[in-house]
Amino acid sequence: MNTKNKILVAGSALLAVVLLSGFRGGSMGCGGRDPERVKQMINWKVDDRLDELKATEDQKQAIHGLKDSLFEDGKRLFEEQKGVRAELLTQWESPNPDARAVHTLVDARLDALRAFAHKVTDAALEAHRILTPEQRKQVSTEVREHMNAR
């Protein structure tokens, strides 16, 4: 995999983690985080990054559109996961869990995560088209620094 692809994959994965990790709390989980509060925090971070890139208003609007779409998809994905957990617990508590049903649930979740990962990747590719070569270089530099810091 070439460096450009690695950066796109790393950026996509990072975006997915940021979007999904915020959904652990509030009424959606067990950490006290409200999805609207998470969305607000993500907006602030995106705004800060776009300001650092000196993005135009059109670029900001387009990037926020991508982010909003991913946020809603991630939120739905998380909500669906609650039902799956409940079904898995029901199967666990059963004297004879249905192996086929459990594997079907696992496969469905993997398919949903794969579909979301593709949406994140498509959004990253669209962001690549939206940003100027100089802005993309700045993003690449910052991603490299972040990757090397770990």
Tab-separated table of N, CA and C in Angstrom:
chain	number	residue	atom	x	y	z
A	1	MET	N	0.861	-1.177	0.000
A	1	MET	CA	0.000	0.000	0.000
A	1	MET	C	0.901	1.233	0.000
A	2	ASN	N	0.633	2.162	-0.931
A	2	ASN	CA	1.481	3.346	-0.989
A	2	ASN	C	1.133	4.332	0.130
A	3	THR	N	1.967	5.327	0.297
A	3	THR	CA	1.817	6.281	1.397
A	3	THR	C	0.492	7.030	1.318
A	4	LYS	N	0.096	7.423	0.114
A	4	LYS	CA	-1.165	8.154	-0.043
A	4	LYS	C	-2.345	7.306	0.438
A	5	ASN	N	-2.356	6.033	0.072
A	5	ASN	CA	-3.430	5.142	0.511
A	5	ASN	C	-3.398	4.950	2.015
A	6	LYS	N	-2.208	4.838	2.582
A	6	LYS	CA	-2.090	4.689	4.034
A	6	LYS	C	-2.667	5.902	4.752
A	7	ILE	N	-2.400	7.074	4.216
A	7	ILE	CA	-2.914	8.302	4.831
A	7	ILE	C	-4.432	8.337	4.728
A	8	LEU	N	-4.974	7.967	3.566
A	8	LEU	CA	-6.431	7.948	3.412
A	8	LEU	C	-7.071	6.942	4.355
A	9	VAL	N	-6.470	5.760	4.454
A	9	VAL	CA	-7.003	4.743	5.358
A	9	VAL	C	-6.914	5.222	6.804
A	10	ALA	N	-5.770	5.775	7.187
A	10	ALA	CA	-5.603	6.266	8.556
A	10	ALA	C	-6.592	7.395	8.848
A	11	GLY	N	-6.756	8.303	7.897
A	11	GLY	CA	-7.703	9.392	8.088
A	11	GLY	C	-9.131	8.890	8.195
A	12	SER	N	-9.479	7.932	7.349
A	12	SER	CA	-10.824	7.356	7.393
A	12	SER	C	-11.070	6.646	8.709
A	13	ALA	N	-10.087	5.858	9.127
A	13	ALA	CA	-10.233	5.131	10.386
A	13	ALA	C	-10.348	6.099	11.554
A	14	LEU	N	-9.536	7.141	11.534
A	14	LEU	CA	-9.581	8.132	12.611
A	14	LEU	C	-10.945	8.814	12.662
A	15	LEU	N	-11.475	9.185	11.503
A	15	LEU	CA	-12.786	9.824	11.465
A	15	LEU	C	-13.866	8.884	11.992
A	16	ALA	N	-13.797	7.629	11.575
A	16	ALA	CA	-14.788	6.655	12.050
A	16	ALA	C	-14.715	6.485	13.552
A	17	VAL	N	-13.491	6.399	14.083
A	17	VAL	CA	-13.323	6.232	15.531
A	17	VAL	C	-13.855	7.447	16.269
A	18	VAL	N	-13.541	8.640	15.776
A	18	VAL	CA	-14.022	9.861	16.430
A	18	VAL	C	-15.543	9.891	16.424
A	19	LEU	N	-16.134	9.574	15.279
A	19	LEU	CA	-17.592	9.624	15.186
A	19	LEU	C	-18.256	8.577	16.060
A	20	LEU	N	-17.722	7.375	16.047
A	20	LEU	CA	-18.369	6.296	16.789
A	20	LEU	C	-18.045	6.306	18.273
A	21	SER	N	-16.847	6.729	18.645
A	21	SER	CA	-16.464	6.658	20.051
A	21	SER	C	-17.275	7.595	20.926
A	22	GLY	N	-17.764	8.666	20.355
A	22	GLY	CA	-18.563	9.602	21.130
A	22	GLY	C	-19.920	9.070	21.498
A	23	PHE	N	-20.346	7.982	20.896
A	23	PHE	CA	-21.685	7.471	21.114
A	23	PHE	C	-21.772	6.501	22.273
A	24	ARG	N	-20.798	6.495	23.145
A	24	ARG	CA	-20.821	5.547	24.255
A	24	ARG	C	-21.673	6.036	25.404
A	25	GLY	N	-22.067	7.275	25.391
A	25	GLY	CA	-22.683	7.792	26.605
A	25	GLY	C	-24.096	8.278	26.460
A	26	GLY	N	-24.522	8.987	27.504
A	26	GLY	CA	-25.851	9.580	27.550
A	26	GLY	C	-26.935	8.544	27.449
A	27	SER	N	-28.027	8.930	26.808
A	27	SER	CA	-29.129	8.001	26.655
A	27	SER	C	-28.775	6.882	25.707
A	28	MET	N	-27.635	6.999	25.042
A	28	MET	CA	-27.224	5.988	24.087
A	28	MET	C	-26.275	4.975	24.710
A	29	GLY	N	-25.872	5.160	25.935
A	29	GLY	CA	-24.912	4.252	26.520
A	29	GLY	C	-24.687	4.539	27.975
A	30	CYS	N	-23.459	4.345	28.428
A	30	CYS	CA	-23.215	4.421	29.870
A	30	CYS	C	-22.099	5.376	30.215
A	31	GLY	N	-22.067	6.552	29.621
A	31	GLY	CA	-20.990	7.451	29.949
A	31	GLY	C	-21.431	8.870	30.184
A	32	GLY	N	-22.721	9.145	30.060
A	32	GLY	CA	-23.211	10.475	30.319
A	32	GLY	C	-23.087	11.414	29.145
A	33	ARG	N	-22.824	10.913	27.930
A	33	ARG	CA	-22.691	11.798	26.770
A	33	ARG	C	-23.950	11.781	25.932
A	34	ASP	N	-24.441	12.961	25.671
A	34	ASP	CA	-25.607	13.157	24.822
A	34	ASP	C	-25.127	13.252	23.369
A	35	PRO	N	-25.804	12.591	22.433
A	35	PRO	CA	-25.352	12.631	21.044
A	35	PRO	C	-25.269	14.049	20.482
A	36	GLU	N	-26.152	14.922	20.889
A	36	GLU	CA	-26.083	16.295	20.391
A	36	GLU	C	-24.855	17.013	20.941
A	37	ARG	N	-24.481	16.690	22.165
A	37	ARG	CA	-23.261	17.269	22.750
A	37	ARG	C	-22.029	16.752	22.008
A	38	VAL	N	-22.049	15.463	21.692
A	38	VAL	CA	-20.950	14.871	20.927
A	38	VAL	C	-20.860	15.552	19.565
A	39	LYS	N	-21.999	15.743	18.933
A	39	LYS	CA	-22.014	16.401	17.625
A	39	LYS	C	-21.442	17.810	17.716
A	40	GLN	N	-21.804	18.509	18.775
A	40	GLN	CA	-21.280	19.863	18.974
A	40	GLN	C	-19.759	19.842	19.133
A	41	MET	N	-19.252	18.888	19.907
A	41	MET	CA	-17.798	18.785	20.102
A	41	MET	C	-17.096	18.466	18.782
A	42	ILE	N	-17.681	17.572	17.994
A	42	ILE	CA	-17.102	17.247	16.691
A	42	ILE	C	-17.118	18.480	15.792
A	43	ASN	N	-18.217	19.243	15.828
A	43	ASN	CA	-18.293	20.475	15.032
A	43	ASN	C	-17.169	21.430	15.405
A	44	TRP	N	-16.921	21.582	16.689
A	44	TRP	CA	-15.847	22.479	17.135
A	44	TRP	C	-14.498	22.012	16.604
A	45	LYS	N	-14.246	20.715	16.705
A	45	LYS	CA	-12.966	20.186	16.220
A	45	LYS	C	-12.820	20.373	14.712
A	46	VAL	N	-13.883	20.088	13.980
A	46	VAL	CA	-13.839	20.258	12.526
A	46	VAL	C	-13.641	21.733	12.187
A	47	ASP	N	-14.360	22.612	12.865
A	47	ASP	CA	-14.202	24.044	12.621
A	47	ASP	C	-12.768	24.497	12.888
A	48	ASP	N	-12.186	24.020	13.984
A	48	ASP	CA	-10.793	24.374	14.298
A	48	ASP	C	-9.857	23.919	13.190
A	49	ARG	N	-10.043	22.690	12.723
A	49	ARG	CA	-9.180	22.152	11.672
A	49	ARG	C	-9.349	22.945	10.375
A	50	LEU	N	-10.597	23.263	10.042
A	50	LEU	CA	-10.845	24.014	8.809
A	50	LEU	C	-10.260	25.420	8.901
A	51	ASP	N	-10.314	26.014	10.086
A	51	ASP	CA	-9.690	27.328	10.273
A	51	ASP	C	-8.174	27.230	10.096
A	52	GLU	N	-7.561	26.187	10.642
A	52	GLU	CA	-6.114	25.995	10.481
A	52	GLU	C	-5.740	25.824	9.010
A	53	LEU	N	-6.641	25.208	8.234
A	53	LEU	CA	-6.393	25.000	6.811
A	53	LEU	C	-6.742	26.227	5.973
A	54	LYS	N	-7.285	27.254	6.645
A	54	LYS	CA	-7.748	28.462	5.949
A	54	LYS	C	-8.740	28.097	4.838
A	55	ALA	N	-9.685	27.226	5.196
A	55	ALA	CA	-10.695	26.764	4.249
A	55	ALA	C	-11.642	27.898	3.872
A	56	THR	N	-12.101	27.864	2.645
A	56	THR	CA	-13.085	28.838	2.187
A	56	THR	C	-14.447	28.453	2.762
A	57	GLU	N	-15.398	29.368	2.656
A	57	GLU	CA	-16.753	29.068	3.139
A	57	GLU	C	-17.360	27.891	2.384
A	58	ASP	N	-17.122	27.823	1.075
A	58	ASP	CA	-17.632	26.692	0.294
A	58	ASP	C	-17.021	25.373	0.759
A	59	GLN	N	-15.719	25.388	1.029
A	59	GLN	CA	-15.064	24.179	1.532
A	59	GLN	C	-15.624	23.784	2.895
A	60	LYS	N	-15.802	24.764	3.756
A	60	LYS	CA	-16.345	24.483	5.086
A	60	LYS	C	-17.736	23.858	4.986
A	61	GLN	N	-18.568	24.429	4.142
A	61	GLN	CA	-19.921	23.911	3.982
A	61	GLN	C	-19.888	22.474	3.455
A	62	ALA	N	-19.052	22.210	2.483
A	62	ALA	CA	-18.971	20.875	1.898
A	62	ALA	C	-18.442	19.851	2.912
A	63	ILE	N	-17.406	20.210	3.651
A	63	ILE	CA	-16.831	19.294	4.653
A	63	ILE	C	-17.845	19.044	5.769
A	64	HIS	N	-18.532	20.074	6.206
A	64	HIS	CA	-19.553	19.890	7.248
A	64	HIS	C	-20.684	18.991	6.752
A	65	GLY	N	-21.027	19.094	5.477
A	65	GLY	CA	-22.039	18.199	4.922
A	65	GLY	C	-21.601	16.748	4.995
A	66	LEU	N	-20.346	16.490	4.675
A	66	LEU	CA	-19.802	15.134	4.780
A	66	LEU	C	-19.843	14.652	6.228
A	67	LYS	N	-19.398	15.529	7.129
A	67	LYS	CA	-19.362	15.174	8.553
A	67	LYS	C	-20.752	14.885	9.087
A	68	ASP	N	-21.722	15.713	8.725
A	68	ASP	CA	-23.085	15.529	9.219
A	68	ASP	C	-23.674	14.201	8.744
A	69	SER	N	-23.426	13.870	7.496
A	69	SER	CA	-23.920	12.604	6.949
A	69	SER	C	-23.297	11.418	7.687
A	70	LEU	N	-21.993	11.490	7.896
A	70	LEU	CA	-21.311	10.403	8.619
A	70	LEU	C	-21.796	10.319	10.061
A	71	PHE	N	-22.030	11.466	10.677
A	71	PHE	CA	-22.496	11.469	12.058
A	71	PHE	C	-23.824	10.736	12.166
A	72	GLU	N	-24.755	11.066	11.279
A	72	GLU	CA	-26.069	10.427	11.327
A	72	GLU	C	-25.971	8.932	11.059
A	73	ASP	N	-25.126	8.545	10.108
A	73	ASP	CA	-24.930	7.117	9.835
A	73	ASP	C	-24.315	6.416	11.046
A	74	GLY	N	-23.336	7.052	11.665
A	74	GLY	CA	-22.708	6.474	12.850
A	74	GLY	C	-23.675	6.365	14.015
A	75	LYS	N	-24.503	7.355	14.162
A	75	LYS	CA	-25.515	7.347	15.222
A	75	LYS	C	-26.492	6.182	15.021
A	76	ARG	N	-26.947	5.995	13.779
A	76	ARG	CA	-27.834	4.871	13.462
A	76	ARG	C	-27.141	3.535	13.728
A	77	LEU	N	-25.892	3.441	13.334
A	77	LEU	CA	-25.119	2.219	13.538
A	77	LEU	C	-25.037	1.883	15.019
A	78	PHE	N	-24.802	2.884	15.833
A	78	PHE	CA	-24.724	2.669	17.273
A	78	PHE	C	-26.070	2.239	17.842
A	79	GLU	N	-27.122	2.894	17.415
A	79	GLU	CA	-28.464	2.544	17.910
A	79	GLU	C	-28.811	1.100	17.558
A	80	GLU	N	-28.467	0.694	16.347
A	80	GLU	CA	-28.722	-0.692	15.933
A	80	GLU	C	-27.951	-1.672	16.812
A	81	GLN	N	-26.782	-1.266	17.245
A	81	GLN	CA	-25.936	-2.144	18.060
A	81	GLN	C	-26.600	-2.474	19.397
A	82	LYS	N	-27.385	-1.549	19.934
A	82	LYS	CA	-28.061	-1.804	21.212
A	82	LYS	C	-28.990	-3.008	21.097
A	83	GLY	N	-29.741	-3.079	20.003
A	83	GLY	CA	-30.647	-4.206	19.798
A	83	GLY	C	-29.891	-5.515	19.627
A	84	VAL	N	-28.779	-5.447	18.957
A	84	VAL	CA	-27.958	-6.650	18.748
A	84	VAL	C	-27.421	-7.148	20.086
A	85	ARG	N	-26.956	-6.227	20.910
A	85	ARG	CA	-26.450	-6.640	22.233
A	85	ARG	C	-27.530	-7.325	23.038
A	86	ALA	N	-28.733	-6.784	22.986
A	86	ALA	CA	-29.849	-7.381	23.723
A	86	ALA	C	-30.135	-8.789	23.202
A	87	GLU	N	-30.120	-8.956	21.895
A	87	GLU	CA	-30.369	-10.285	21.307
A	87	GLU	C	-29.246	-11.256	21.664
A	88	LEU	N	-28.003	-10.787	21.639
A	88	LEU	CA	-26.887	-11.660	22.014
A	88	LEU	C	-26.997	-12.086	23.478
A	89	LEU	N	-27.415	-11.172	24.340
A	89	LEU	CA	-27.604	-11.516	25.745
A	89	LEU	C	-28.726	-12.546	25.902
A	90	THR	N	-29.797	-12.363	25.147
A	90	THR	CA	-30.891	-13.340	25.178
A	90	THR	C	-30.381	-14.713	24.759
A	91	GLN	N	-29.590	-14.744	23.722
A	91	GLN	CA	-29.022	-16.028	23.278
A	91	GLN	C	-28.102	-16.617	24.353
A	92	TRP	N	-27.287	-15.796	24.979
A	92	TRP	CA	-26.372	-16.251	26.024
A	92	TRP	C	-27.130	-16.854	27.193
A	93	GLU	N	-28.232	-16.208	27.554
A	93	GLU	CA	-29.005	-16.665	28.710
A	93	GLU	C	-29.883	-17.873	28.389
A	94	SER	N	-29.993	-18.222	27.141
A	94	SER	CA	-30.790	-19.371	26.731
A	94	SER	C	-30.065	-20.670	27.083
A	95	PRO	N	-30.799	-21.707	27.477
A	95	PRO	CA	-30.150	-22.995	27.751
A	95	PRO	C	-29.507	-23.580	26.488
A	96	ASN	N	-30.048	-23.248	25.314
A	96	ASN	CA	-29.515	-23.744	24.045
A	96	ASN	C	-29.439	-22.596	23.041
A	97	PRO	N	-28.375	-21.794	23.111
A	97	PRO	CA	-28.263	-20.677	22.166
A	97	PRO	C	-28.289	-21.176	20.719
A	98	ASP	N	-28.906	-20.397	19.870
A	98	ASP	CA	-28.996	-20.711	18.445
A	98	ASP	C	-27.736	-20.187	17.749
A	99	ALA	N	-26.809	-21.090	17.488
A	99	ALA	CA	-25.522	-20.716	16.884
A	99	ALA	C	-25.727	-20.004	15.550
A	100	ARG	N	-26.645	-20.483	14.756
A	100	ARG	CA	-26.884	-19.864	13.447
A	100	ARG	C	-27.359	-18.419	13.635
A	101	ALA	N	-28.251	-18.178	14.575
A	101	ALA	CA	-28.755	-16.826	14.825
A	101	ALA	C	-27.637	-15.904	15.311
A	102	VAL	N	-26.775	-16.418	16.188
A	102	VAL	CA	-25.665	-15.608	16.698
A	102	VAL	C	-24.710	-15.258	15.565
A	103	HIS	N	-24.364	-16.234	14.740
A	103	HIS	CA	-23.459	-15.965	13.610
A	103	HIS	C	-24.098	-15.007	12.605
A	104	THR	N	-25.396	-15.116	12.419
A	104	THR	CA	-26.100	-14.198	11.524
A	104	THR	C	-26.034	-12.772	12.065
A	105	LEU	N	-26.206	-12.611	13.373
A	105	LEU	CA	-26.087	-11.281	13.994
A	105	LEU	C	-24.679	-10.718	13.802
A	106	VAL	N	-23.679	-11.548	14.048
A	106	VAL	CA	-22.286	-11.104	13.892
A	106	VAL	C	-22.025	-10.692	12.441
A	107	ASP	N	-22.476	-11.520	11.499
A	107	ASP	CA	-22.271	-11.194	10.082
A	107	ASP	C	-22.969	-9.887	9.709
A	108	ALA	N	-24.167	-9.680	10.210
A	108	ALA	CA	-24.909	-8.451	9.905
A	108	ALA	C	-24.179	-7.227	10.452
A	109	ARG	N	-23.626	-7.339	11.653
A	109	ARG	CA	-22.895	-6.204	12.232
A	109	ARG	C	-21.634	-5.923	11.440
A	110	LEU	N	-20.930	-6.991	11.047
A	110	LEU	CA	-19.722	-6.788	10.241
A	110	LEU	C	-20.069	-6.129	8.906
A	111	ASP	N	-21.162	-6.554	8.297
A	111	ASP	CA	-21.595	-5.934	7.043
A	111	ASP	C	-21.932	-4.463	7.250
A	112	ALA	N	-22.606	-4.143	8.353
A	112	ALA	CA	-22.960	-2.753	8.643
A	112	ALA	C	-21.706	-1.912	8.887
A	113	LEU	N	-20.751	-2.464	9.630
A	113	LEU	CA	-19.494	-1.742	9.876
A	113	LEU	C	-18.701	-1.563	8.584
A	114	ARG	N	-18.687	-2.585	7.755
A	114	ARG	CA	-17.982	-2.500	6.475
A	114	ARG	C	-18.624	-1.406	5.608
A	115	ALA	N	-19.944	-1.376	5.558
A	115	ALA	CA	-20.641	-0.359	4.770
A	115	ALA	C	-20.319	1.037	5.292
A	116	PHE	N	-20.286	1.190	6.620
A	116	PHE	CA	-19.953	2.486	7.201
A	116	PHE	C	-18.508	2.866	6.876
A	117	ALA	N	-17.602	1.902	6.964
A	117	ALA	CA	-16.196	2.170	6.640
A	117	ALA	C	-16.067	2.636	5.190
A	118	HIS	N	-16.851	2.071	4.287
A	118	HIS	CA	-16.820	2.512	2.895
A	118	HIS	C	-17.365	3.933	2.759
A	119	LYS	N	-18.393	4.271	3.533
A	119	LYS	CA	-18.916	5.638	3.502
A	119	LYS	C	-17.875	6.622	4.022
A	120	VAL	N	-17.168	6.224	5.075
A	120	VAL	CA	-16.112	7.081	5.619
A	120	VAL	C	-15.008	7.262	4.579
A	121	THR	N	-14.654	6.176	3.912
A	121	THR	CA	-13.630	6.248	2.876
A	121	THR	C	-14.076	7.153	1.736
A	122	ASP	N	-15.336	7.002	1.301
A	122	ASP	CA	-15.854	7.869	0.243
A	122	ASP	C	-15.838	9.329	0.677
A	123	ALA	N	-16.178	9.581	1.944
A	123	ALA	CA	-16.152	10.958	2.458
A	123	ALA	C	-14.724	11.494	2.475
A	124	ALA	N	-13.763	10.656	2.844
A	124	ALA	CA	-12.356	11.085	2.840
A	124	ALA	C	-11.906	11.405	1.418
A	125	LEU	N	-12.320	10.591	0.460
A	125	LEU	CA	-11.967	10.855	-0.937
A	125	LEU	C	-12.624	12.138	-1.437
A	126	GLU	N	-13.860	12.380	-1.018
A	126	GLU	CA	-14.535	13.619	-1.391
A	126	GLU	C	-13.845	14.819	-0.740
A	127	ALA	N	-13.439	14.678	0.505
A	127	ALA	CA	-12.699	15.754	1.183
A	127	ALA	C	-11.394	16.035	0.440
A	128	HIS	N	-10.764	14.992	-0.066
A	128	HIS	CA	-9.534	15.147	-0.845
A	128	HIS	C	-9.796	16.021	-2.071
A	129	ARG	N	-10.935	15.808	-2.728
A	129	ARG	CA	-11.288	16.607	-3.904
A	129	ARG	C	-11.631	18.049	-3.521
A	130	ILE	N	-12.185	18.236	-2.333
A	130	ILE	CA	-12.613	19.565	-1.884
A	130	ILE	C	-11.412	20.440	-1.508
A	131	LEU	N	-10.416	19.835	-0.887
A	131	LEU	CA	-9.263	20.592	-0.411
A	131	LEU	C	-8.273	20.863	-1.530
A	132	THR	N	-7.545	21.952	-1.398
A	132	THR	CA	-6.505	22.289	-2.373
A	132	THR	C	-5.290	21.397	-2.136
A	133	PRO	N	-4.390	21.312	-3.109
A	133	PRO	CA	-3.160	20.528	-2.898
A	133	PRO	C	-2.374	20.985	-1.658
A	134	GLU	N	-2.330	22.290	-1.416
A	134	GLU	CA	-1.606	22.797	-0.246
A	134	GLU	C	-2.291	22.354	1.052
A	135	GLN	N	-3.610	22.413	1.072
A	135	GLN	CA	-4.344	21.983	2.260
A	135	GLN	C	-4.168	20.482	2.487
A	136	ARG	N	-4.199	19.700	1.418
A	136	ARG	CA	-4.000	18.252	1.547
A	136	ARG	C	-2.606	17.959	2.082
A	137	LYS	N	-1.627	18.713	1.629
A	137	LYS	CA	-0.259	18.520	2.130
A	137	LYS	C	-0.196	18.814	3.623
A	138	GLN	N	-0.877	19.862	4.062
A	138	GLN	CA	-0.914	20.203	5.480
A	138	GLN	C	-1.566	19.078	6.283
A	139	VAL	N	-2.664	18.537	5.773
A	139	VAL	CA	-3.336	17.417	6.452
A	139	VAL	C	-2.393	16.219	6.518
A	140	SER	N	-1.735	15.910	5.405
A	140	SER	CA	-0.810	14.768	5.370
A	140	SER	C	0.301	14.924	6.399
A	141	THR	N	0.845	16.114	6.486
A	141	THR	CA	1.920	16.374	7.447
A	141	THR	C	1.426	16.137	8.869
A	142	GLU	N	0.240	16.640	9.180
A	142	GLU	CA	-0.303	16.485	10.531
A	142	GLU	C	-0.662	15.031	10.838
A	143	VAL	N	-1.169	14.299	9.852
A	143	VAL	CA	-1.475	12.878	10.062
A	143	VAL	C	-0.183	12.109	10.321
A	144	ARG	N	0.859	12.402	9.534
A	144	ARG	CA	2.166	11.734	9.753
A	144	ARG	C	2.691	12.004	11.169
A	145	GLU	N	2.617	13.261	11.585
A	145	GLU	CA	3.095	13.619	12.922
A	145	GLU	C	2.293	12.876	13.978
A	146	HIS	N	0.999	12.769	13.798
A	146	HIS	CA	0.146	12.063	14.750
A	146	HIS	C	0.482	10.570	14.767
A	147	MET	N	0.707	10.010	13.580
A	147	MET	CA	1.043	8.589	13.497
A	147	MET	C	2.384	8.287	14.153
A	148	ASN	N	3.340	9.187	13.977
A	148	ASN	CA	4.682	8.992	14.548
A	148	ASN	C	4.714	9.227	16.052
A	149	ALA	N	3.729	9.973	16.565
A	149	ALA	CA	3.692	10.269	17.989
A	149	ALA	C	3.219	9.069	18.794
A	150	ARG	N	2.654	8.094	18.135
A	150	ARG	CA	2.091	6.939	18.856
A	150	ARG	C	3.058	5.827	18.910
